[in-house]
Structure formats: C-alpha cells, structure tokens
Amino acid sequence: MTIEPAAIRRHRVVIIGSGFGGLSAAKALKKADVEVTLIAKTTHHLFQPLLYQVATGVLSEGEIAPATRIILEKTKNCKVLLGNVTNIDLKNKTVTSHLVDWDTVTPFDSLIVAAGASSSYFGRDEFARFAPGMKTIDDALELRGRILGAFEAAEVTTDLEERARRMTFVVVGAGPTGVEVAGQIAEIADRTLKNTFRNIDSRDCRVILLDAANAVLPPMGENLGLKAQRRLQNMGVEIQLGAMVTNVDYNGIEIKDMKTGETRRIPCAVKVWSAGVSASPLGKMLADQSDGTVIDRAGRVVVEPDLSIKGYPYVFVVGDMMNVPNVPGMAQGAIQGAKYAAKRITASLDGKDDPTNRKPFKYWDKGSMATVSRFSAVCSVPLPGGRKLEFGGFIAWLAWLGLHLFYLVMPTKSFVQATTTTMSWFITFIGSGRGQLAITERFVYGRLAMEQLASVEKAPELPMASGQIQNANGAPANKPDPVS
Ligand SMILES: Cc1cc2nc3c(=O)[nH]c(=O)nc-3n(C[C@H](O)[C@H](O)[C@H](O)COP(=O)(O)OP(=O)(O)OC[C@H]3O[C@@H](n4cnc5c(N)ncnc54)[C@H](O)[C@@H]3O)c2cc1C
C-alpha cells in the first residue's frame, strides 16, 4: 500500500448526507483545490418540503428526489458514495460506511456532517408502526397507500361504525407539515375523490389536526396561525389543540386534554405523525469523541459558534443536526451552515483560516411559509428593526409556488424536471385531478414486510410460516390490513 504524504496530496473533505446541507457543501467546494467524498445512504437529494405532495398524489417521487450523482456530475472534485455511515473516528480521521456486504473506510482532513433528523415519537417508538412520520420517500409512499387505502376499505364495509373509523384521518402536530397534510387530505376527499365511490361519499370523511400546543403553526406567530386555522376549518378540518397523544394503536388514537386532564379516544384508521424530530445518532457519536461538546434532548449537537465541535476545528455539524440558537430546522439553516463550513475549509487551504479567531456563523432569516390548501398559504418575512411582514391567502400562495419551483429546479437545472413539476401542479391546482394516485402492494405492506424480515433475521425460530406476515392486530395473516 502506498501512502501519499499530506504535503503532495489534495486536502480531503468528507461530507455526510446529500440533503440540503450536504449538497450545498459539495457545491460550495466545487472550485476549491480539494478532494471531496460525499457519502449518503440514499442515491437522491430529497426535497423534503414537498414530501406531502408525494403522499397525497400531486407529485411523483422522482420529481422531488433527483439523483445526487447526476446533480454533482459537473462537480469534478466530488465523488459520491452510497452507504450508511456506521462509524466516525475523529482521532484517526476516518468515516466508515456500509453498503450491502461491504464496509468502506474513507479518510478525511475536514469533515462536514449533515445527516439530518428523523421523526421522534418522544420515547414511544412503537407508535411509528401505526402513525408513520414523513421524512423519506418511503414514508410518503406508504402514507399515500394508507390514505387512499382507507377510502377503499371504507367502500367495502357495511358496518357503519367501522366505515366511520376508516374514514377518519388524524394528523398529529400542527406545524407546517401537519397543516399541509391535513389540508391536502381534505382536498383529496372534497375534490379528487368526490363522486368516484358508490357506497361512500369521500366528503363524509373526518380530518382532524391535533397538537399538544395551543396554536396552529406556533413558530409563525398568532396572526398567521389563526389565518391557517380558519382556512382549514373552512375546509372542514377539525382542529383540536391542547391535545396530547398518549397512545396510538391499530384502531385509533388516545388523547389527553391538557386543560381538563381527561382522556378521550378517536377511532381512526389513518394516523400521520408530524409532531417532532430527533437528530441523527451520528451527532452523539461525534459529541462522545469531542472535548466536551454535548447534544440536546432532540439529539442535536450543541456546536461551537463556528459550527465545529470542541477540539476539532475542521469537523463541522450543519443543518438539522446542529443546535444553534435562533436557527430553525429549515432548509435555509442547512444551506447557510454548509456554505459557512465550506468557506472555512477553503480559507484554510490558503492559510487564511485561524480556528481560534473565526467569525461566528450568522444566520440570515429569509422568512418562512406554509401552504394550507390550493391557492392559500401563509408567509412571514422578517424586516429590519425586528418587525415582520406577514401575509396570507393567494399572494402568499403565489410566493410559495414561485419559491418552491425555483428551489426544486435549482439543484438540477433541469428543464424536464421544471416542466413535469409545473404540469403536475397545473393539473392539481386548476382541475381536481391528481396524476399520482397509484398505490402498490409494496407501498401498503412495505413496512410490515420489513418488520417481518427483521424479526426472522433476529429470531429464525419464530413460529410463522415463510411468506406470512403478522398483521396489525398481532395475528398472522397472509397480508396485513392496509390501513393499520
Ligand atoms: C415533511 C417536511 C417538510 C418540510 N418543509 C420545509 C419547508 O417548507 N421549508 C423549509 O425550509 N424546510 C422544510 N423542512 C425542513 C428541511 O427539509 C430540513 O431542515 C432540511 O432538509 C435539513 O437539511 P439537512 O441537510 O440537515 O438534512 P436532510 O435534508 O434531512 O439530509 C440528511 C441526509 O443525510 C443522509 N443520512 C442520514 N443518516 C445517514 C447515515 N448514517 N449515513 C449516510 N447518510 C445519512 C440522508 O440520507 C440525507 O441524504 C421540511 C422537512 C420535512 C420532513
């Protein structure tokens, strides 16, 4: 084995993650004299803000998840490696990633970790089975299967109570994702599926948006929260605030009223979880090896003002994994953090970076927005002097549309992608149709099939015949109920 002396080889940067943070870092280093390896466990860059449109049949998964390798085709100093990062060794400066049956060890001089976050069930991970979150394409496709499957299951039962249960949709968490999902389910029922069933009327469904907090869209302030709430209520969405979820099972969801302390149960088939996030466990791995950096309750790394970790000035944590005061877990936080880290690395090549005297990372708040329904959104833009420009309705929706199209197309600069996405949106916004309503058995049964596979791998002596899947009630079945 030949070892290249550091003096003659190029500076090696490893980036973990191909989300907003990872991709922005790779692009920011495009012209630097460095050798970049971007390692991610998916082959795509996922535009998470539009996942709910995949879940509700507006967009196809390909439209929001272009291939990372193709996006970075012209970034010649960057190599893309598919793999799940299983170890980061800060002392020996290596990252280990696993793919199929192979571990790859990649050495680094600088490291940017942007592995994001996943849904958090606040210690009740068993809820995940019944109330999937929305973080990945698999989640979105599974939800599409569950939502459409629930209407199908309601059509075939003659038991009125069971039919009502199957037609009740509960979305947990009234943040932007919850608001968007609830609004879209109501629209599917009211517009897309109207008149398509013979035994049920899709408009009779109940869509419930609930949250333990006392407001809708709390980070966007009272005014916009109320605007969104009223719009949803006009669409028939029930809002239940001060409602904490205490249990989730196959048949429904249990709620504790935060004011009275009373518990109640909502029988429902489809539950969607958009209530919390938990940062990648790689954060803890880094903190444990650092000189005193800690993680917060959500697993985010409490980084230094320059986004590095204590004792390792060229190990940066960016995006949803970082805890920086007043920086929200949003795409802009990840993009700006990644660019900042890339700048420090580039400056170090010319000897212009002094880790003991760096300008701290400064977040530029460009505002936030959320769509409520077709032609309706809410938007908040910060103004000088701490004031905010807040607006809602059609203008806000137009702003949302323009911005999302821009950011969706920007990474790929693809005319085809822009056209197909615009077409899909046009069909949905102008008519009542949605072009992506197909569901396959893989979407519907995928999670349970994977659980079955995992349990067979762990405990081969399980008394279940091969090919059988345990259904949501715990009984073996050839196929589980699609709307568990
Ligand atoms: C449904 C939804 C809607 C949203 N809407 C908005 C919005 O409207 N506006 C907004 O600004 N923000 C929105 N966000 C938040 C925004 O998407 C995130 O803040 C942003 O994606 C964070 O970027 P990131 O790079 O830190 O992480 P991510 O984009 O999550 O990327 C993480 C990357 O790390 C990879 N990875 C994770 N673990 C490993 C591992 N062990 N090994 C290898 N690779 C790994 C993943 O595959 C992925 O490529 C939304 C998020 C969701 C889920």
Coordinates of C-alpha atoms and ligand atoms in Angstrom, one line a residue:
M1 CA 0.0 0.0 0.0
T2 CA 1.4 3.4 -0.9
I3 CA 0.6 6.3 1.4
E4 CA 0.6 9.7 -0.2
P5 CA 2.4 12.3 2.0
A6 CA -0.1 15.0 3.1
A7 CA 2.1 17.7 1.5
I8 CA 1.6 16.5 -2.0
R9 CA -1.9 15.1 -1.9
R10 CA -5.0 17.3 -2.0
H11 CA -6.9 18.2 1.1
R12 CA -9.6 15.5 1.6
V13 CA -13.1 16.6 2.7
V14 CA -15.8 14.1 3.6
I15 CA -19.4 15.2 3.6
I16 CA -22.0 13.0 5.2
G17 CA -25.5 13.5 3.8
S18 CA -27.0 14.5 0.4
G19 CA -29.8 16.7 1.8
F20 CA -29.8 20.5 1.8
G21 CA -26.7 20.7 3.9
G22 CA -24.6 18.0 2.2
L23 CA -25.4 19.1 -1.3
S24 CA -24.8 22.8 -0.6
A25 CA -21.4 21.9 1.0
A26 CA -20.3 19.9 -2.1
K27 CA -21.4 22.7 -4.4
A28 CA -19.7 25.4 -2.3
L29 CA -16.4 23.4 -2.6
K30 CA -16.7 22.9 -6.3
K31 CA -13.9 25.2 -7.3
A32 CA -11.7 24.5 -4.2
D33 CA -8.5 22.5 -4.6
V34 CA -9.8 19.7 -2.5
E35 CA -10.9 16.1 -3.0
V36 CA -14.5 15.7 -1.8
T37 CA -16.3 12.4 -1.0
L38 CA -20.0 12.8 -0.3
I39 CA -21.4 9.8 1.5
A40 CA -25.2 9.3 1.8
K41 CA -27.5 6.4 2.5
T42 CA -29.8 7.4 -0.4
T43 CA -28.9 7.9 -4.0
H44 CA -31.0 11.0 -4.2
H45 CA -31.2 14.5 -2.9
L46 CA -34.6 14.8 -1.3
F47 CA -36.6 18.0 -1.4
Q48 CA -38.5 17.3 1.9
P49 CA -40.8 20.3 1.8
L50 CA -42.8 18.7 -1.0
L51 CA -43.0 15.2 0.5
Y52 CA -46.6 15.8 1.4
Q53 CA -47.4 16.3 -2.2
V54 CA -46.0 12.8 -3.0
A55 CA -48.0 11.4 -0.1
T56 CA -51.2 13.0 -1.5
G57 CA -50.7 12.1 -5.1
V58 CA -49.8 15.5 -6.6
L59 CA -46.1 14.8 -7.5
S60 CA -44.2 11.6 -8.2
E61 CA -41.3 10.7 -6.0
G62 CA -38.8 11.3 -8.9
E63 CA -40.0 14.9 -9.2
I64 CA -38.7 15.7 -5.7
A65 CA -35.7 13.5 -5.5
P66 CA -33.2 13.9 -8.3
A67 CA -30.1 11.6 -8.3
T68 CA -27.3 13.2 -6.3
R69 CA -24.7 11.7 -8.7
I70 CA -26.3 13.5 -11.6
I71 CA -26.7 16.8 -9.8
L72 CA -22.9 16.6 -9.0
E73 CA -21.9 15.3 -12.4
K74 CA -20.0 18.5 -13.2
T75 CA -18.6 19.0 -9.7
K76 CA -15.5 17.2 -10.8
N77 CA -13.7 17.2 -7.5
C78 CA -16.5 15.3 -5.8
K79 CA -17.0 11.6 -5.6
V80 CA -20.4 10.3 -4.5
L81 CA -20.5 7.1 -2.3
L82 CA -23.7 5.3 -1.4
G83 CA -23.6 3.9 2.1
N84 CA -24.9 4.1 5.6
V85 CA -22.3 5.8 7.8
T86 CA -21.8 3.5 10.8
N87 CA -18.7 5.0 12.4
I88 CA -16.8 8.2 12.6
D89 CA -13.4 8.0 14.1
L90 CA -12.2 11.5 14.9
K91 CA -8.8 10.6 16.2
N92 CA -7.9 8.6 13.1
K93 CA -9.9 10.9 10.9
T94 CA -11.9 8.2 9.1
V95 CA -15.5 7.6 8.2
T96 CA -16.8 4.1 7.8
S97 CA -19.8 3.4 5.6
H98 CA -21.7 0.2 4.9
L99 CA -23.3 -0.9 1.7
V100 CA -24.7 -4.4 1.1
D101 CA -21.9 -6.6 2.4
W102 CA -19.0 -4.0 2.2
D103 CA -17.5 -1.5 4.7
T104 CA -15.7 1.4 3.1
V105 CA -13.3 3.4 5.2
T106 CA -12.8 7.0 3.9
P107 CA -10.1 9.1 5.4
F108 CA -10.6 12.9 5.8
D109 CA -8.8 16.1 6.7
S110 CA -12.0 18.0 7.1
L111 CA -15.5 16.7 7.8
I112 CA -18.9 18.2 7.3
V113 CA -21.7 16.1 8.9
A114 CA -25.2 16.9 7.6
A115 CA -27.1 13.7 8.3
G116 CA -30.4 15.4 9.2
A117 CA -33.1 14.1 11.5
S118 CA -35.8 11.6 11.6
S119 CA -39.3 11.5 13.2
S120 CA -39.4 11.5 17.0
Y121 CA -42.1 9.7 19.0
F122 CA -40.8 11.1 22.3
G123 CA -39.7 7.7 23.6
R124 CA -42.8 5.9 22.2
D125 CA -41.2 4.4 19.1
E126 CA -44.0 1.7 19.0
F127 CA -46.3 4.5 17.7
A128 CA -44.3 4.6 14.4
R129 CA -45.9 1.4 13.2
F130 CA -49.4 2.9 13.3
A131 CA -48.6 6.5 12.7
P132 CA -45.8 6.9 10.2
G133 CA -43.9 10.2 10.0
M134 CA -43.0 11.9 6.8
K135 CA -39.2 12.1 6.4
T136 CA -38.4 9.9 3.5
I137 CA -39.9 8.9 0.1
D138 CA -40.8 5.5 1.6
D139 CA -42.8 7.3 4.3
A140 CA -44.6 9.4 1.7
L141 CA -45.5 6.5 -0.5
E142 CA -46.6 4.5 2.5
L143 CA -48.9 7.3 3.6
R144 CA -50.3 7.6 0.1
G145 CA -51.1 3.9 0.3
R146 CA -52.7 4.3 3.7
I147 CA -54.8 7.4 2.8
L148 CA -56.1 6.0 -0.5
G149 CA -56.4 2.5 1.0
A150 CA -58.6 3.9 3.8
F151 CA -61.2 5.1 1.4
E152 CA -61.1 1.8 -0.4
A153 CA -61.5 -0.1 2.8
A154 CA -64.4 2.2 3.8
E155 CA -66.1 1.4 0.5
V156 CA -66.2 -2.3 1.1
T157 CA -67.5 -2.4 4.7
T158 CA -71.2 -2.3 5.5
D159 CA -70.6 -1.8 9.2
L160 CA -71.3 1.9 9.7
E161 CA -69.1 2.4 12.8
E162 CA -66.2 0.7 11.1
R163 CA -66.8 2.8 8.0
A164 CA -66.6 5.9 10.0
R165 CA -63.4 4.8 11.6
R166 CA -61.8 4.0 8.3
M167 CA -62.8 7.5 7.1
T168 CA -61.2 9.3 10.0
F169 CA -57.8 10.7 9.4
V170 CA -55.8 12.1 12.3
V171 CA -52.7 14.3 11.7
V172 CA -50.6 14.8 14.9
G173 CA -48.6 18.0 15.0
A174 CA -49.9 21.4 13.8
G175 CA -46.6 22.7 12.4
P176 CA -46.2 23.4 8.7
T177 CA -46.1 19.7 7.7
G178 CA -49.2 18.8 9.7
V179 CA -51.1 21.8 8.3
E180 CA -50.1 20.9 4.7
V181 CA -51.0 17.2 5.1
A182 CA -54.4 17.9 6.8
G183 CA -55.3 20.4 4.1
Q184 CA -54.3 18.0 1.3
I185 CA -56.3 15.1 2.7
A186 CA -59.4 17.4 2.9
E187 CA -58.8 18.4 -0.7
I188 CA -58.5 14.9 -1.9
A189 CA -61.7 14.0 -0.2
D190 CA -63.6 17.1 -1.4
R191 CA -62.3 17.4 -4.9
T192 CA -60.4 14.5 -6.3
L193 CA -62.4 11.5 -4.9
K194 CA -65.8 13.2 -4.9
N195 CA -68.2 11.1 -7.0
T196 CA -65.8 8.3 -7.5
F197 CA -67.1 5.8 -4.9
R198 CA -70.6 4.2 -5.0
N199 CA -71.1 3.2 -1.4
I200 CA -69.4 6.1 0.4
D201 CA -69.1 9.8 -0.2
S202 CA -65.5 10.7 0.3
R203 CA -66.6 14.1 1.5
D204 CA -68.1 12.5 4.7
C205 CA -64.6 11.8 6.0
R206 CA -63.2 13.5 9.1
V207 CA -59.8 15.1 9.0
I208 CA -58.5 16.0 12.5
L209 CA -55.4 18.1 13.1
L210 CA -54.3 18.0 16.7
D211 CA -51.5 19.3 18.7
A212 CA -50.5 19.4 22.4
A213 CA -49.7 23.2 22.0
N214 CA -52.5 25.7 22.0
A215 CA -51.8 27.1 18.5
V216 CA -51.6 26.2 14.9
L217 CA -48.2 26.9 13.3
P218 CA -46.7 28.3 16.6
P219 CA -43.4 29.4 15.1
M220 CA -45.2 31.6 12.6
G221 CA -47.0 33.7 15.2
E222 CA -50.6 34.1 16.4
N223 CA -51.8 36.1 13.4
L224 CA -50.7 33.6 10.7
G225 CA -51.5 30.7 12.9
L226 CA -55.1 31.9 13.2
K227 CA -55.3 32.6 9.5
A228 CA -54.2 29.0 8.7
Q229 CA -56.6 27.6 11.3
R230 CA -59.6 29.4 9.9
R231 CA -58.8 28.4 6.4
L232 CA -58.5 24.7 7.5
Q233 CA -61.7 24.9 9.4
N234 CA -63.5 26.4 6.4
M235 CA -62.3 23.3 4.5
G236 CA -63.9 21.1 7.2
V237 CA -60.7 20.1 9.0
E238 CA -61.3 19.7 12.8
I239 CA -58.6 21.4 14.9
Q240 CA -58.0 20.0 18.4
L241 CA -55.5 22.0 20.4
G242 CA -54.1 21.3 23.9
A243 CA -54.5 17.6 22.9
M244 CA -51.6 15.4 23.9
V245 CA -51.3 11.9 22.3
T246 CA -50.9 9.3 25.0
N247 CA -51.4 6.2 22.9
V248 CA -51.7 5.0 19.3
D249 CA -52.8 1.6 18.2
Y250 CA -54.3 -0.1 15.2
N251 CA -57.9 1.1 15.9
G252 CA -57.3 4.6 16.9
I253 CA -55.5 7.2 19.0
E254 CA -55.8 8.3 22.6
I255 CA -55.7 11.9 23.6
K256 CA -55.2 13.6 27.0
D257 CA -56.9 17.1 27.2
M258 CA -54.2 19.3 28.6
K259 CA -56.7 21.6 30.3
T260 CA -59.0 19.1 31.9
G261 CA -56.7 16.1 32.2
E262 CA -59.4 13.9 30.7
T263 CA -58.5 11.3 28.2
R264 CA -60.6 10.5 25.1
R265 CA -60.2 8.2 22.2
I266 CA -60.6 8.8 18.5
P267 CA -61.3 5.7 16.4
C268 CA -59.4 6.2 13.2
A269 CA -57.6 4.2 10.6
V270 CA -55.0 6.6 9.3
K271 CA -52.7 8.5 11.6
V272 CA -49.9 10.7 10.4
W273 CA -47.1 11.8 12.7
S274 CA -45.6 15.2 12.2
A275 CA -45.0 16.1 15.8
G276 CA -41.3 16.0 16.5
V277 CA -37.8 15.3 15.2
S278 CA -34.8 13.5 16.5
A279 CA -31.4 14.3 15.1
S280 CA -29.2 11.6 13.5
P281 CA -27.4 9.4 16.1
L282 CA -24.1 10.4 14.4
G283 CA -24.4 13.6 16.5
K284 CA -24.0 11.7 19.7
M285 CA -21.1 9.7 18.2
L286 CA -19.3 13.0 17.5
A287 CA -20.1 14.5 20.8
D288 CA -18.8 11.5 22.7
Q289 CA -15.4 11.8 21.0
S290 CA -15.2 15.6 21.3
D291 CA -13.6 17.6 24.1
G292 CA -16.9 18.3 25.8
T293 CA -19.4 19.0 23.1
V294 CA -22.9 17.9 24.2
I295 CA -26.2 17.0 22.4
D296 CA -29.6 18.4 23.3
R297 CA -32.8 16.5 24.1
A298 CA -33.5 16.1 20.4
G299 CA -30.0 14.7 19.8
R300 CA -28.8 17.9 18.1
V301 CA -25.2 18.8 18.5
V302 CA -24.6 21.9 20.5
V303 CA -21.9 23.2 18.2
E304 CA -19.4 26.0 18.7
P305 CA -20.2 29.4 17.2
D306 CA -18.2 28.3 14.1
L307 CA -20.3 25.1 13.8
S308 CA -17.4 22.9 14.8
I309 CA -17.2 20.6 17.8
K310 CA -14.9 21.1 20.7
G311 CA -11.3 20.1 20.0
Y312 CA -11.9 19.5 16.3
P313 CA -12.0 22.8 14.4
Y314 CA -12.3 21.1 11.0
V315 CA -15.2 18.8 12.0
F316 CA -18.4 20.8 11.3
V317 CA -22.0 19.8 12.0
V318 CA -24.7 21.6 9.9
G319 CA -28.4 21.5 9.2
D320 CA -31.0 19.7 11.3
M321 CA -28.2 18.1 13.3
M322 CA -26.9 21.3 14.8
N323 CA -28.2 23.2 17.7
V324 CA -27.6 26.9 17.1
P325 CA -29.7 29.5 19.0
N326 CA -32.4 31.1 16.8
V327 CA -31.6 28.9 13.8
P328 CA -34.7 26.8 12.9
G329 CA -34.6 23.3 11.5
M330 CA -35.2 24.5 8.0
A331 CA -33.6 24.2 4.6
Q332 CA -32.0 27.7 4.8
G333 CA -30.3 26.8 8.1
A334 CA -28.7 23.8 6.5
I335 CA -27.7 25.6 3.3
Q336 CA -26.2 28.6 5.0
G337 CA -24.4 26.4 7.6
A338 CA -22.9 24.2 4.9
K339 CA -21.7 27.3 2.9
Y340 CA -20.1 28.7 6.1
A341 CA -18.3 25.4 6.8
A342 CA -17.1 25.1 3.2
K343 CA -15.7 28.7 3.4
R344 CA -13.7 27.9 6.5
I345 CA -12.2 24.8 4.8
T346 CA -11.4 26.8 1.6
A347 CA -9.8 29.6 3.6
S348 CA -7.6 27.1 5.5
L349 CA -6.1 25.9 2.2
D350 CA -4.6 29.4 1.7
G351 CA -3.6 29.7 5.4
K352 CA -6.3 32.3 5.9
D353 CA -8.3 30.4 8.4
D354 CA -7.5 30.9 12.1
P355 CA -9.7 28.5 14.0
T356 CA -9.1 30.4 17.3
N357 CA -10.4 33.6 15.8
R358 CA -13.2 32.8 13.4
K359 CA -16.2 35.0 12.7
P360 CA -19.1 33.1 14.2
F361 CA -21.8 31.7 11.9
K362 CA -24.6 34.2 11.3
Y363 CA -28.0 33.0 10.1
W364 CA -29.8 35.2 7.7
D365 CA -33.5 34.6 8.3
K366 CA -35.3 34.8 4.9
G367 CA -38.7 34.1 6.4
S368 CA -41.0 31.1 6.4
M369 CA -44.1 29.9 4.7
A370 CA -46.6 27.1 4.7
T371 CA -49.4 26.2 2.3
V372 CA -52.8 25.5 3.7
S373 CA -54.6 24.5 0.5
R374 CA -54.9 25.2 -3.2
F375 CA -54.4 29.0 -3.6
S376 CA -53.9 29.6 0.1
A377 CA -50.7 29.9 2.1
V378 CA -49.2 32.0 4.9
C379 CA -45.9 33.8 4.7
S380 CA -43.7 35.6 7.2
V381 CA -40.8 37.7 6.1
P382 CA -38.5 39.5 8.6
L383 CA -38.0 43.2 8.1
P384 CA -35.2 45.5 9.5
G385 CA -35.8 46.6 13.1
G386 CA -37.2 43.2 14.2
R387 CA -40.5 43.8 12.5
K388 CA -42.2 41.1 10.3
L389 CA -44.2 41.3 7.1
E390 CA -46.9 38.8 7.5
F391 CA -49.4 37.9 4.8
G392 CA -51.7 35.1 3.8
G393 CA -54.0 33.9 1.0
F394 CA -53.4 33.9 -2.7
I395 CA -50.4 36.2 -2.8
A396 CA -48.7 34.1 -0.2
W397 CA -49.5 31.0 -2.2
L398 CA -48.0 32.5 -5.4
A399 CA -44.9 33.4 -3.4
W400 CA -44.8 29.8 -2.2
L401 CA -45.3 28.4 -5.7
G402 CA -42.5 30.5 -7.2
L403 CA -40.0 29.8 -4.5
H404 CA -40.6 26.1 -4.4
L405 CA -40.4 25.8 -8.2
F406 CA -37.1 27.8 -8.1
Y407 CA -35.6 25.7 -5.3
L408 CA -36.8 22.4 -6.8
V409 CA -35.3 23.1 -10.1
M410 CA -32.2 24.9 -9.0
P411 CA -30.2 21.8 -7.9
T412 CA -30.7 20.0 -11.2
K413 CA -31.2 23.0 -13.5
S414 CA -33.4 20.5 -15.4
F415 CA -35.9 21.8 -17.9
V416 CA -37.6 18.4 -18.0
Q417 CA -38.0 18.5 -14.2
A418 CA -39.3 22.0 -14.2
T419 CA -41.9 21.1 -16.9
T420 CA -43.1 17.9 -15.3
T421 CA -43.5 19.5 -11.9
T422 CA -45.2 22.6 -13.3
M423 CA -47.6 20.3 -15.2
S424 CA -48.4 18.2 -12.1
W425 CA -49.1 21.4 -10.2
F426 CA -51.2 22.8 -13.0
I427 CA -53.4 19.6 -13.1
T428 CA -53.9 19.8 -9.4
F429 CA -54.5 23.5 -9.0
I430 CA -56.6 24.1 -12.0
G431 CA -58.6 20.9 -12.1
S432 CA -59.5 18.4 -9.4
G433 CA -57.3 15.7 -10.7
R434 CA -54.0 14.3 -9.3
G435 CA -51.6 12.5 -11.5
Q436 CA -50.0 10.2 -8.9
L437 CA -52.7 8.2 -7.2
A438 CA -51.3 4.8 -7.9
I439 CA -50.6 2.7 -4.9
T440 CA -48.9 -0.7 -5.0
E441 CA -48.8 -3.5 -2.5
R442 CA -45.2 -2.5 -1.9
F443 CA -46.3 0.9 -0.6
V444 CA -49.0 -0.6 1.6
Y445 CA -47.3 -3.6 3.0
G446 CA -43.7 -2.5 2.9
R447 CA -43.1 -1.5 6.5
L448 CA -44.7 -4.7 7.9
A449 CA -42.9 -6.9 5.4
M450 CA -39.6 -5.3 6.5
E451 CA -40.5 -5.8 10.2
Q452 CA -41.2 -9.4 9.4
L453 CA -37.9 -9.8 7.6
A454 CA -36.0 -8.2 10.5
S455 CA -37.7 -10.4 13.1
V456 CA -37.0 -13.5 11.0
E457 CA -33.3 -12.4 10.8
K458 CA -33.1 -11.9 14.5
A459 CA -35.2 -14.9 15.6
P460 CA -35.4 -17.5 12.9
E461 CA -37.3 -19.9 15.2
L462 CA -40.4 -17.6 15.2
P463 CA -43.4 -19.9 14.6
M464 CA -44.6 -18.1 11.5
A465 CA -44.6 -19.8 8.2
S466 CA -42.5 -18.4 5.5
G467 CA -44.3 -15.8 3.4
Q468 CA -46.7 -15.0 6.2
I469 CA -46.8 -11.5 7.7
Q470 CA -48.1 -10.7 11.1
N471 CA -51.0 -8.3 10.7
A472 CA -51.5 -5.2 12.8
N473 CA -53.7 -6.9 15.3
G474 CA -50.8 -9.3 16.0
A475 CA -52.4 -12.3 14.3
P476 CA -50.5 -14.0 11.4
A477 CA -52.1 -13.1 8.1
N478 CA -51.0 -13.5 4.5
K479 CA -51.4 -9.8 4.2
P480 CA -51.9 -7.2 6.9
D481 CA -54.7 -4.7 6.9
P482 CA -53.6 -1.9 4.6
V483 CA -54.8 0.9 6.8
S484 CA -53.2 0.0 10.1
Ligands
LIG1 C1 -42.1 17.0 5.5 C2 -41.1 18.1 5.7 C3 -41.4 19.4 5.2 C4 -40.5 20.4 5.3 N1 -40.9 21.7 4.9 C5 -40.0 22.6 4.9 C6 -40.2 23.9 4.3 O1 -41.3 24.2 3.8 N2 -39.3 24.9 4.4 C7 -38.0 24.6 4.9 O2 -37.2 25.5 4.9 N3 -37.8 23.5 5.5 C8 -38.7 22.5 5.5 N4 -38.4 21.2 6.1 C9 -37.1 21.1 6.8 C10 -36.0 20.8 5.8 O3 -36.3 19.9 4.9 C11 -34.8 20.4 6.7 O4 -34.5 21.4 7.6 C12 -33.5 20.1 5.8 O5 -33.8 19.1 4.9 C13 -32.3 19.8 6.6 O6 -31.2 19.5 5.8 P1 -30.1 18.6 6.3 O7 -29.1 18.6 5.2 O8 -29.7 18.9 7.6 O9 -30.8 17.1 6.4 P2 -31.6 16.3 5.3 O10 -32.1 17.1 4.2 O11 -32.5 15.5 6.1 O12 -30.5 15.3 4.8 C14 -29.9 14.3 5.5 C15 -29.0 13.4 4.7 O13 -28.2 12.6 5.4 C16 -28.3 11.3 5.0 N5 -28.0 10.4 6.1 C17 -28.6 10.3 7.3 N6 -28.1 9.4 8.1 C18 -27.0 8.9 7.4 C19 -26.1 7.9 7.6 N7 -26.0 7.2 8.8 N8 -25.2 7.6 6.6 C20 -25.3 8.2 5.4 N9 -26.1 9.2 5.2 C21 -27.0 9.5 6.1 C22 -29.7 11.2 4.4 O14 -29.8 10.1 3.5 C23 -29.8 12.5 3.7 O15 -29.2 12.5 2.5 C24 -39.3 20.2 5.9 C25 -39.0 18.9 6.4 C26 -39.9 17.9 6.3 C27 -39.5 16.5 6.8

